[in-house]
PDB file of C-alpha atoms and ligand atoms in Angstrom:
ATOM      1  CA  UNK N 755      46.657  19.955  39.929  1.00 33.00           C
ATOM      2  CA  UNK N 756      43.038  19.656  38.621  1.00 33.00           C
ATOM      3  CA  UNK N 757      42.515  17.983  35.704  1.00 35.00           C
ATOM      4  CA  UNK N 758      42.401  20.373  32.910  1.00 41.00           C
ATOM      5  CA  UNK N 759      44.922  20.394  29.748  1.00 43.00           C
ATOM      6  CA  UNK N 760      45.131  22.021  26.104  1.00 54.00           C
ATOM      7  CA  UNK N 761      47.833  22.099  23.755  1.00 53.00           C
ATOM      8  CA  UNK N 762      49.532  25.147  23.590  1.00 55.00           C
ATOM      9  CA  UNK N 763      49.636  26.400  20.207  1.00 52.00           C
ATOM     10  CA  UNK N 764      53.248  26.860  20.224  1.00 52.00           C
ATOM     11  CA  UNK N 765      53.889  23.756  21.277  1.00 52.00           C
ATOM     12  CA  UNK N 766      55.608  22.204  24.520  1.00 51.00           C
ATOM     13  CA  UNK N 767      58.842  20.806  23.057  1.00 58.00           C
ATOM     14  CA  UNK N 768      62.266  21.301  24.639  1.00 62.00           C
ATOM     15  CA  UNK N 769      62.677  23.907  21.463  1.00 68.00           C
ATOM     16  CA  UNK N 770      59.662  25.623  22.627  1.00 69.00           C
ATOM     17  CA  UNK N 771      61.331  25.536  26.189  1.00 69.00           C
ATOM     18  CA  UNK N 772      64.218  26.865  24.636  1.00 74.00           C
ATOM     19  CA  UNK N 773      62.178  30.082  22.786  1.00 74.00           C
ATOM     20  CA  UNK N 774      60.708  30.715  26.304  1.00 74.00           C
ATOM     21  CA  UNK N 775      64.322  30.503  27.987  1.00 78.00           C
ATOM     22  CA  UNK N 776      65.924  33.066  25.111  1.00 81.00           C
ATOM     23  CA  UNK N 777      62.829  35.009  25.524  1.00 81.00           C
ATOM     24  CA  UNK N 778      63.675  35.006  29.360  1.00 87.00           C
ATOM     25  CA  UNK N 779      67.026  36.947  28.508  1.00 87.00           C
ATOM     26  CA  UNK N 780      65.037  39.404  25.970  1.00 88.00           C
ATOM     27  CA  UNK N 781      62.508  40.411  28.184  1.00 92.00           C
ATOM     28  CA  UNK N 782      65.179  40.401  32.079  1.00 94.00           C
ATOM     29  CA  UNK N 783      64.555  44.154  32.198  1.00 96.00           C
ATOM     30  CA  UNK N 784      61.045  44.975  31.225  1.00 97.00           C
ATOM     31  CA  UNK N 785      60.193  41.521  33.359  1.00 97.00           C
ATOM     32  CA  UNK N 786      62.281  43.087  36.699  1.00 98.00           C
ATOM     33  CA  UNK N 787      60.410  46.360  35.922  1.00 98.00           C
ATOM     34  CA  UNK N 788      57.006  44.996  35.822  1.00 98.00           C
ATOM     35  CA  UNK N 789      57.720  43.395  39.518  1.00 98.00           C
ATOM     36  CA  UNK N 790      59.476  46.950  40.791  1.00 98.00           C
ATOM     37  CA  UNK N 791      56.329  48.497  39.895  1.00 98.00           C
ATOM     38  CA  UNK N 792      54.026  45.988  41.942  1.00 98.00           C
ATOM     39  CA  UNK N 793      55.911  46.164  44.445  1.00 98.00           C
ATOM     40  CA  UNK N 794      55.947  42.765  44.886  1.00 98.00           C
ATOM     41  CA  UNK N 795      56.160  41.914  48.779  1.00 97.00           C
ATOM     42  CA  UNK N 796      57.836  38.554  50.651  1.00 98.00           C
ATOM     43  CA  UNK N 797      54.364  37.039  51.661  1.00 98.00           C
ATOM     44  CA  UNK N 798      52.669  37.923  49.073  1.00 98.00           C
ATOM     45  CA  UNK N 799      50.484  35.190  47.351  1.00 98.00           C
ATOM     46  CA  UNK N 800      51.146  36.062  43.691  1.00 98.00           C
ATOM     47  CA  UNK N 801      48.805  34.531  40.356  1.00 98.00           C
ATOM     48  CA  UNK N 802      51.039  33.799  37.495  1.00 98.00           C
ATOM     49  CA  UNK N 803      48.897  33.341  33.997  1.00 98.00           C
ATOM     50  CA  UNK N 804      50.136  31.104  31.737  1.00 97.00           C
ATOM     51  CA  UNK N 805      53.941  30.458  33.456  1.00 96.00           C
ATOM     52  CA  UNK N 806      54.849  28.141  30.443  1.00 92.00           C
ATOM     53  CA  UNK N 807      58.526  26.612  31.353  1.00 89.00           C
ATOM     54  CA  UNK N 808      58.918  29.039  34.257  1.00 94.00           C
ATOM     55  CA  UNK N 809      61.006  32.124  32.598  1.00 93.00           C
ATOM     56  CA  UNK N 810      59.617  34.777  34.644  1.00 96.00           C
ATOM     57  CA  UNK N 811      58.305  32.716  37.461  1.00 97.00           C
ATOM     58  CA  UNK N 812      61.510  32.483  38.851  1.00 95.00           C
ATOM     59  CA  UNK N 813      61.740  36.323  38.721  1.00 97.00           C
ATOM     60  CA  UNK N 814      58.746  36.381  40.770  1.00 98.00           C
ATOM     61  CA  UNK N 815      59.781  33.545  43.087  1.00 97.00           C
ATOM     62  CA  UNK N 816      62.820  35.101  43.745  1.00 96.00           C
ATOM     63  CA  UNK N 817      61.001  38.108  45.506  1.00 97.00           C
ATOM     64  CA  UNK N 818      58.813  36.356  47.504  1.00 98.00           C
ATOM     65  CA  UNK N 819      60.048  34.569  51.073  1.00 97.00           C
ATOM     66  CA  UNK N 820      59.108  31.708  52.595  1.00 96.00           C
ATOM     67  CA  UNK N 821      55.639  33.041  53.491  1.00 97.00           C
ATOM     68  CA  UNK N 822      55.061  33.886  49.821  1.00 98.00           C
ATOM     69  CA  UNK N 823      53.107  31.684  47.497  1.00 98.00           C
ATOM     70  CA  UNK N 824      53.221  31.466  43.780  1.00 98.00           C
ATOM     71  CA  UNK N 825      50.193  29.867  41.627  1.00 98.00           C
ATOM     72  CA  UNK N 826      50.927  28.695  38.429  1.00 98.00           C
ATOM     73  CA  UNK N 827      48.010  28.264  36.374  1.00 98.00           C
ATOM     74  CA  UNK N 828      49.059  26.923  32.812  1.00 97.00           C
ATOM     75  CA  UNK N 829      46.693  24.332  30.461  1.00 95.00           C
ATOM     76  CA  UNK N 830      50.259  22.832  29.348  1.00 93.00           C
ATOM     77  CA  UNK N 831      51.112  19.649  32.235  1.00 95.00           C
ATOM     78  CA  UNK N 832      54.734  19.884  30.554  1.00 91.00           C
ATOM     79  CA  UNK N 833      55.013  23.142  30.550  1.00 90.00           C
ATOM     80  CA  UNK N 834      53.904  23.345  33.896  1.00 95.00           C
ATOM     81  CA  UNK N 835      56.557  20.175  35.197  1.00 93.00           C
ATOM     82  CA  UNK N 836      59.436  22.354  33.262  1.00 90.00           C
ATOM     83  CA  UNK N 837      58.385  25.262  35.427  1.00 94.00           C
ATOM     84  CA  UNK N 838      58.348  23.002  38.442  1.00 95.00           C
ATOM     85  CA  UNK N 839      62.123  21.839  37.655  1.00 93.00           C
ATOM     86  CA  UNK N 840      63.541  25.555  37.078  1.00 92.00           C
ATOM     87  CA  UNK N 841      62.124  26.687  40.555  1.00 95.00           C
ATOM     88  CA  UNK N 842      63.639  23.970  42.762  1.00 94.00           C
ATOM     89  CA  UNK N 843      65.881  25.474  44.946  1.00 93.00           C
ATOM     90  CA  UNK N 844      65.574  29.008  44.386  1.00 92.00           C
ATOM     91  CA  UNK N 845      64.223  30.713  47.106  1.00 92.00           C
ATOM     92  CA  UNK N 846      61.915  29.683  50.234  1.00 95.00           C
ATOM     93  CA  UNK N 847      58.398  30.271  48.892  1.00 97.00           C
ATOM     94  CA  UNK N 848      55.995  27.807  47.809  1.00 97.00           C
ATOM     95  CA  UNK N 849      55.033  26.991  43.929  1.00 98.00           C
ATOM     96  CA  UNK N 850      51.699  25.966  43.618  1.00 98.00           C
ATOM     97  CA  UNK N 851      51.005  24.659  40.266  1.00 98.00           C
ATOM     98  CA  UNK N 852      47.785  24.634  38.371  1.00 98.00           C
ATOM     99  CA  UNK N 853      46.468  22.592  35.294  1.00 98.00           C
ATOM    100  CA  UNK N 854      43.642  25.119  33.701  1.00 98.00           C
ATOM    101  CA  UNK N 855      42.851  27.166  31.050  1.00 97.00           C
ATOM    102  CA  UNK N 856      43.471  30.690  32.686  1.00 97.00           C
ATOM    103  CA  UNK N 857      40.645  31.999  30.427  1.00 96.00           C
ATOM    104  CA  UNK N 858      37.621  31.164  32.686  1.00 95.00           C
ATOM    105  CA  UNK N 859      38.899  32.675  35.594  1.00 95.00           C
ATOM    106  CA  UNK N 860      38.389  30.534  39.181  1.00 97.00           C
ATOM    107  CA  UNK N 861      38.977  29.415  42.614  1.00 98.00           C
ATOM    108  CA  UNK N 862      42.885  29.475  41.298  1.00 98.00           C
ATOM    109  CA  UNK N 863      42.720  33.498  41.837  1.00 98.00           C
ATOM    110  CA  UNK N 864      41.624  33.111  45.360  1.00 98.00           C
ATOM    111  CA  UNK N 865      43.337  35.320  48.043  1.00 98.00           C
ATOM    112  CA  UNK N 866      45.569  36.839  45.515  1.00 98.00           C
ATOM    113  CA  UNK N 867      47.059  39.778  46.169  1.00 98.00           C
ATOM    114  CA  UNK N 868      48.587  40.219  42.937  1.00 98.00           C
ATOM    115  CA  UNK N 869      47.684  38.652  39.521  1.00 98.00           C
ATOM    116  CA  UNK N 870      50.302  38.890  36.878  1.00 98.00           C
ATOM    117  CA  UNK N 871      51.561  37.198  33.140  1.00 98.00           C
ATOM    118  CA  UNK N 872      53.931  37.401  30.564  1.00 97.00           C
ATOM    119  CA  UNK N 873      53.635  37.402  27.022  1.00 95.00           C
ATOM    120  CA  UNK N 874      50.041  35.306  28.123  1.00 97.00           C
ATOM    121  CA  UNK N 875      47.432  37.797  27.649  1.00 97.00           C
ATOM    122  CA  UNK N 876      47.707  37.365  23.386  1.00 96.00           C
ATOM    123  CA  UNK N 877      46.481  33.665  24.079  1.00 95.00           C
ATOM    124  CA  UNK N 878      43.103  34.191  25.271  1.00 96.00           C
ATOM    125  CA  UNK N 879      40.736  34.848  22.609  1.00 95.00           C
ATOM    126  CA  UNK N 880      38.435  37.928  23.015  1.00 95.00           C
ATOM    127  CA  UNK N 881      40.960  39.455  26.008  1.00 96.00           C
ATOM    128  CA  UNK N 882      39.777  42.230  26.713  1.00 97.00           C
ATOM    129  CA  UNK N 883      36.421  40.513  27.550  1.00 97.00           C
ATOM    130  CA  UNK N 884      39.045  38.299  29.695  1.00 98.00           C
ATOM    131  CA  UNK N 885      40.497  41.255  31.530  1.00 98.00           C
ATOM    132  CA  UNK N 886      36.459  41.983  32.739  1.00 98.00           C
ATOM    133  CA  UNK N 887      36.075  38.803  34.232  1.00 98.00           C
ATOM    134  CA  UNK N 888      39.071  39.090  35.664  1.00 98.00           C
ATOM    135  CA  UNK N 889      38.310  42.237  37.397  1.00 98.00           C
ATOM    136  CA  UNK N 890      34.977  40.753  38.446  1.00 98.00           C
ATOM    137  CA  UNK N 891      37.001  37.655  39.912  1.00 98.00           C
ATOM    138  CA  UNK N 892      39.517  39.774  42.373  1.00 98.00           C
ATOM    139  CA  UNK N 893      39.063  41.614  45.398  1.00 98.00           C
ATOM    140  CA  UNK N 894      39.395  45.176  45.065  1.00 98.00           C
ATOM    141  CA  UNK N 895      43.026  46.415  45.289  1.00 98.00           C
ATOM    142  CA  UNK N 896      44.558  43.124  43.931  1.00 98.00           C
ATOM    143  CA  UNK N 897      47.587  44.554  41.533  1.00 98.00           C
ATOM    144  CA  UNK N 898      47.840  43.629  38.117  1.00 98.00           C
ATOM    145  CA  UNK N 899      50.788  43.498  35.526  1.00 98.00           C
ATOM    146  CA  UNK N 900      50.955  42.236  32.676  1.00 98.00           C
ATOM    147  CA  UNK N 901      54.313  42.108  29.809  1.00 98.00           C
ATOM    148  CA  UNK N 902      52.224  41.386  26.216  1.00 97.00           C
ATOM    149  CA  UNK N 903      54.301  42.009  22.723  1.00 96.00           C
ATOM    150  CA  UNK N 904      53.687  44.059  20.110  1.00 96.00           C
ATOM    151  CA  UNK N 905      53.760  42.569  16.365  1.00 93.00           C
ATOM    152  CA  UNK N 906      52.652  45.146  14.463  1.00 95.00           C
ATOM    153  CA  UNK N 907      52.830  48.612  15.301  1.00 96.00           C
ATOM    154  CA  UNK N 908      56.291  48.038  13.706  1.00 97.00           C
ATOM    155  CA  UNK N 909      55.312  47.084  10.680  1.00 97.00           C
ATOM    156  CA  UNK N 910      55.253  50.501   8.917  1.00 97.00           C
ATOM    157  CA  UNK N 911      58.483  51.551   9.425  1.00 98.00           C
ATOM    158  CA  UNK N 912      59.539  47.822   7.975  1.00 98.00           C
ATOM    159  CA  UNK N 913      57.586  48.907   4.724  1.00 98.00           C
ATOM    160  CA  UNK N 914      59.113  52.457   4.625  1.00 98.00           C
ATOM    161  CA  UNK N 915      62.758  50.752   5.330  1.00 98.00           C
ATOM    162  CA  UNK N 916      61.451  48.319   2.578  1.00 98.00           C
ATOM    163  CA  UNK N 917      60.372  50.574  -0.055  1.00 98.00           C
ATOM    164  CA  UNK N 918      63.264  52.689   0.392  1.00 98.00           C
ATOM    165  CA  UNK N 919      65.869  49.914  -0.832  1.00 98.00           C
ATOM    166  CA  UNK N 920      66.806  47.674   1.981  1.00 97.00           C
ATOM    167  CA  UNK N 921      64.303  44.782   0.252  1.00 98.00           C
ATOM    168  CA  UNK N 922      66.418  42.163   3.076  1.00 97.00           C
ATOM    169  CA  UNK N 923      64.425  43.486   5.542  1.00 98.00           C
ATOM    170  CA  UNK N 924      61.060  41.762   4.506  1.00 98.00           C
ATOM    171  CA  UNK N 925      62.090  38.445   5.943  1.00 98.00           C
ATOM    172  CA  UNK N 926      61.445  40.816   9.045  1.00 98.00           C
ATOM    173  CA  UNK N 927      57.956  41.975   7.759  1.00 98.00           C
ATOM    174  CA  UNK N 928      57.009  38.779   6.710  1.00 98.00           C
ATOM    175  CA  UNK N 929      57.308  36.661  10.301  1.00 98.00           C
ATOM    176  CA  UNK N 930      56.087  39.595  12.233  1.00 97.00           C
ATOM    177  CA  UNK N 931      52.606  39.408   9.967  1.00 98.00           C
ATOM    178  CA  UNK N 932      52.463  35.501   9.782  1.00 98.00           C
ATOM    179  CA  UNK N 933      52.527  35.578  13.573  1.00 96.00           C
ATOM    180  CA  UNK N 934      49.595  38.223  13.491  1.00 95.00           C
ATOM    181  CA  UNK N 935      48.049  36.210  10.633  1.00 96.00           C
ATOM    182  CA  UNK N 936      48.450  32.821  13.019  1.00 96.00           C
ATOM    183  CA  UNK N 937      47.097  34.604  16.211  1.00 94.00           C
ATOM    184  CA  UNK N 938      44.005  35.999  14.513  1.00 93.00           C
ATOM    185  CA  UNK N 939      43.303  32.387  12.776  1.00 95.00           C
ATOM    186  CA  UNK N 940      43.731  30.849  15.628  1.00 93.00           C
ATOM    187  CA  UNK N 941      41.076  33.520  17.218  1.00 92.00           C
ATOM    188  CA  UNK N 942      43.714  34.753  19.972  1.00 93.00           C
ATOM    189  CA  UNK N 943      44.671  38.128  20.568  1.00 93.00           C
ATOM    190  CA  UNK N 944      47.502  39.281  18.705  1.00 90.00           C
ATOM    191  CA  UNK N 945      47.063  42.962  19.011  1.00 92.00           C
ATOM    192  CA  UNK N 946      45.883  43.594  22.925  1.00 95.00           C
ATOM    193  CA  UNK N 947      49.118  44.968  23.912  1.00 96.00           C
ATOM    194  CA  UNK N 948      48.636  47.966  22.269  1.00 95.00           C
ATOM    195  CA  UNK N 949      44.849  48.910  23.704  1.00 96.00           C
ATOM    196  CA  UNK N 950      45.651  46.643  26.893  1.00 98.00           C
ATOM    197  CA  UNK N 951      45.520  49.920  29.485  1.00 98.00           C
ATOM    198  CA  UNK N 952      42.618  51.413  27.997  1.00 98.00           C
ATOM    199  CA  UNK N 953      41.031  47.867  28.156  1.00 98.00           C
ATOM    200  CA  UNK N 954      41.925  47.717  31.936  1.00 98.00           C
ATOM    201  CA  UNK N 955      40.435  51.564  32.277  1.00 98.00           C
ATOM    202  CA  UNK N 956      37.289  50.472  30.792  1.00 98.00           C
ATOM    203  CA  UNK N 957      36.808  47.212  32.843  1.00 98.00           C
ATOM    204  CA  UNK N 958      37.248  49.844  35.828  1.00 98.00           C
ATOM    205  CA  UNK N 959      40.950  48.899  36.807  1.00 98.00           C
ATOM    206  CA  UNK N 960      42.512  51.707  38.915  1.00 98.00           C
ATOM    207  CA  UNK N 961      45.566  53.438  38.907  1.00 98.00           C
ATOM    208  CA  UNK N 962      46.850  52.511  35.360  1.00 98.00           C
ATOM    209  CA  UNK N 963      50.063  52.516  34.103  1.00 98.00           C
ATOM    210  CA  UNK N 964      51.144  51.716  30.778  1.00 98.00           C
ATOM    211  CA  UNK N 965      55.311  51.942  29.097  1.00 98.00           C
ATOM    212  CA  UNK N 966      56.178  50.759  25.555  1.00 97.00           C
ATOM    213  CA  UNK N 967      59.473  49.352  24.366  1.00 96.00           C
ATOM    214  CA  UNK N 968      61.382  47.977  21.605  1.00 96.00           C
ATOM    215  CA  UNK N 969      63.560  45.059  21.849  1.00 94.00           C
ATOM    216  CA  UNK N 970      66.999  45.231  19.323  1.00 94.00           C
ATOM    217  CA  UNK N 971      66.852  42.832  17.105  1.00 96.00           C
ATOM    218  CA  UNK N 972      70.275  40.681  17.785  1.00 94.00           C
ATOM    219  CA  UNK N 973      71.039  37.046  16.910  1.00 93.00           C
ATOM    220  CA  UNK N 974      68.807  35.660  20.150  1.00 91.00           C
ATOM    221  CA  UNK N 975      66.096  37.296  18.177  1.00 93.00           C
ATOM    222  CA  UNK N 976      66.908  35.742  15.041  1.00 95.00           C
ATOM    223  CA  UNK N 977      67.148  32.417  16.631  1.00 91.00           C
ATOM    224  CA  UNK N 978      63.883  32.963  18.481  1.00 91.00           C
ATOM    225  CA  UNK N 979      62.782  33.470  14.513  1.00 95.00           C
ATOM    226  CA  UNK N 980      63.989  29.963  13.130  1.00 94.00           C
ATOM    227  CA  UNK N 981      62.874  27.882  16.494  1.00 92.00           C
ATOM    228  CA  UNK N 982      59.340  29.554  16.080  1.00 94.00           C
ATOM    229  CA  UNK N 983      59.429  28.921  12.072  1.00 96.00           C
ATOM    230  CA  UNK N 984      60.260  25.394  13.243  1.00 93.00           C
ATOM    231  CA  UNK N 985      57.429  24.973  15.633  1.00 91.00           C
ATOM    232  CA  UNK N 986      54.996  26.233  13.728  1.00 94.00           C
ATOM    233  CA  UNK N 987      55.621  24.778  10.450  1.00 96.00           C
ATOM    234  CA  UNK N 988      52.394  22.266   9.990  1.00 96.00           C
ATOM    235  CA  UNK N 989      50.192  25.147  11.414  1.00 96.00           C
ATOM    236  CA  UNK N 990      51.251  27.442   8.873  1.00 98.00           C
ATOM    237  CA  UNK N 991      50.834  24.561   6.125  1.00 98.00           C
ATOM    238  CA  UNK N 992      47.529  23.116   7.190  1.00 97.00           C
ATOM    239  CA  UNK N 993      46.209  27.278   7.543  1.00 96.00           C
ATOM    240  CA  UNK N 994      47.190  28.614   4.558  1.00 97.00           C
ATOM    241  CA  UNK N 995      49.955  31.236   6.266  1.00 98.00           C
ATOM    242  CA  UNK N 996      52.967  29.946   4.479  1.00 98.00           C
ATOM    243  CA  UNK N 997      53.823  26.970   2.292  1.00 98.00           C
ATOM    244  CA  UNK N 998      57.013  24.719   3.709  1.00 98.00           C
ATOM    245  CA  UNK N 999      59.087  26.445   0.476  1.00 98.00           C
ATOM    246  CA  UNK N1000      57.969  29.745   1.655  1.00 98.00           C
ATOM    247  CA  UNK N1001      58.957  28.760   5.164  1.00 98.00           C
ATOM    248  CA  UNK N1002      62.490  27.525   4.035  1.00 98.00           C
ATOM    249  CA  UNK N1003      62.804  30.475   2.300  1.00 98.00           C
ATOM    250  CA  UNK N1004      61.978  32.840   5.522  1.00 98.00           C
ATOM    251  CA  UNK N1005      64.544  30.333   7.161  1.00 97.00           C
ATOM    252  CA  UNK N1006      67.011  31.297   4.671  1.00 98.00           C
ATOM    253  CA  UNK N1007      66.661  34.602   4.308  1.00 98.00           C
ATOM    254  CA  UNK N1008      66.805  35.121   7.973  1.00 97.00           C
ATOM    255  CA  UNK N1009      70.592  33.087   8.173  1.00 96.00           C
ATOM    256  CA  UNK N1010      71.537  35.292   5.499  1.00 97.00           C
ATOM    257  CA  UNK N1011      70.723  39.080   7.538  1.00 97.00           C
ATOM    258  CA  UNK N1012      72.858  41.372   8.397  1.00 96.00           C
ATOM    259  CA  UNK N1013      72.667  42.348  12.350  1.00 95.00           C
ATOM    260  CA  UNK N1014      74.416  45.821  10.743  1.00 93.00           C
ATOM    261  CA  UNK N1015      71.722  48.596  11.336  1.00 93.00           C
ATOM    262  CA  UNK N1016      68.569  46.497  11.580  1.00 97.00           C
ATOM    263  CA  UNK N1017      65.343  47.886  12.753  1.00 97.00           C
ATOM    264  CA  UNK N1018      63.113  46.155  16.183  1.00 97.00           C
ATOM    265  CA  UNK N1019      60.678  43.476  14.593  1.00 97.00           C
ATOM    266  CA  UNK N1020      58.978  43.346  18.019  1.00 96.00           C
ATOM    267  CA  UNK N1021      58.034  45.830  20.552  1.00 96.00           C
ATOM    268  CA  UNK N1022      57.126  45.186  24.334  1.00 97.00           C
ATOM    269  CA  UNK N1023      54.304  46.730  26.929  1.00 98.00           C
ATOM    270  CA  UNK N1024      54.707  46.531  30.645  1.00 98.00           C
ATOM    271  CA  UNK N1025      51.060  47.822  32.177  1.00 98.00           C
ATOM    272  CA  UNK N1026      49.679  47.820  35.752  1.00 98.00           C
ATOM    273  CA  UNK N1027      46.312  48.637  37.405  1.00 98.00           C
ATOM    274  CA  UNK N1028      44.643  47.670  40.526  1.00 98.00           C
ATOM    275  CA  UNK N1029      41.588  45.641  40.501  1.00 98.00           C
TER     276      UNK N1029
HETATM  277  C1  SAM J1905      54.499  32.701  24.878  1.00 63.16           C
HETATM  278  S1  SAM J1905      54.020  32.092  26.824  1.00 63.16           S
HETATM  279  C2  SAM J1905      54.444  32.481  27.782  1.00 63.16           C
HETATM  280  C3  SAM J1905      55.299  32.124  28.752  1.00 63.16           C
HETATM  281  C4  SAM J1905      55.546  32.551  29.906  1.00 63.16           C
HETATM  282  N1  SAM J1905      54.445  33.338  30.817  1.00 63.16           N
HETATM  283  C5  SAM J1905      56.998  32.996  30.129  1.00 63.16           C
HETATM  284  O1  SAM J1905      57.068  34.256  29.619  1.00 63.16           O
HETATM  285  O2  SAM J1905      58.147  32.725  29.943  1.00 63.16           O
HETATM  286  C6  SAM J1905      52.366  31.445  27.217  1.00 63.16           C
HETATM  287  C7  SAM J1905      51.896  30.401  28.086  1.00 63.16           C
HETATM  288  O3  SAM J1905      50.896  30.556  28.170  1.00 63.16           O
HETATM  289  C8  SAM J1905      50.057  29.052  28.198  1.00 63.16           C
HETATM  290  N2  SAM J1905      48.462  29.624  28.115  1.00 63.16           N
HETATM  291  C9  SAM J1905      48.449  29.973  26.953  1.00 63.16           C
HETATM  292  N3  SAM J1905      46.564  30.484  26.607  1.00 63.16           N
HETATM  293  C10 SAM J1905      46.299  30.007  27.776  1.00 63.16           C
HETATM  294  C11 SAM J1905      45.195  29.412  28.542  1.00 63.16           C
HETATM  295  N4  SAM J1905      43.823  29.624  27.895  1.00 63.16           N
HETATM  296  N5  SAM J1905      45.452  28.729  29.435  1.00 63.16           N
HETATM  297  C12 SAM J1905      45.893  28.421  30.258  1.00 63.16           C
HETATM  298  N6  SAM J1905      47.611  28.842  29.899  1.00 63.16           N
HETATM  299  C13 SAM J1905      47.313  29.066  28.816  1.00 63.16           C
HETATM  300  C14 SAM J1905      50.563  28.802  27.160  1.00 63.16           C
HETATM  301  O4  SAM J1905      50.285  27.201  28.039  1.00 63.16           O
HETATM  302  C15 SAM J1905      52.170  28.963  27.691  1.00 63.16           C
HETATM  303  O5  SAM J1905      52.446  28.291  28.538  1.00 63.16           O
END
């Protein structure tokens, strides 16, 4: 491993790993569809941007054979360690963890057949410029694929439903507005999913494909939102996004929310291309 290490904006705790595990289950179908689209071959060298605790990595790893390599690049050594444990005994391929800030393309990209990332591009400041730097660092023909969340497009529907007599849905709107404001205040790119395909085309990637779906709001989504509030609490207070009382109130309202006929609070994009 190299020596760069920073703190993941949403924390590195056991709860963070639990939240990422819930997300892995929620994103199972879209993750497998992305890997199908990319036609991962057993001996591919796959570079994964921001593997975190390794939920998506496991899915990649299972498609690789003895000659395959998964390079996991993350600036959180704690989460990379969890990824290493997560991959133990999962297949014949080799896992190469690299501690690095992915916003600066580095030698870890050398020889990549495929570059993937799940829910990580929006963590990169001005991600569109990064996509261009990534393109310049890759061999022509390298397959790239990303799964990215959508936090904003569904806000309008939530607001309409609230105005039409569903005030209890404010808790979902306020969560989605909060995460979007938090990422913006942190200098990240919370809305990059929506324009990812266009940004890839503008940067000269070829054969760009794009799919968008909504994630149904179920018990695991609500647990995810609870865990998110616990992880983010101190930073919300520091950035003035919510007060402690407001966070507690939102958590109470989440507990009280009946899940019958509740709309999606986030969506997901799956985008592929070739450098
Ligand atoms: C939302 S988590 C996604 C984890 C994993 N891809 C998954 O789907 O379960 C984002 C991950 O990206 C990593 N990350 C964010 N920004 C990064 C950067 N600039 N350099 C390296 N890793 C980064 C975080 O440490 C974290 O592990």
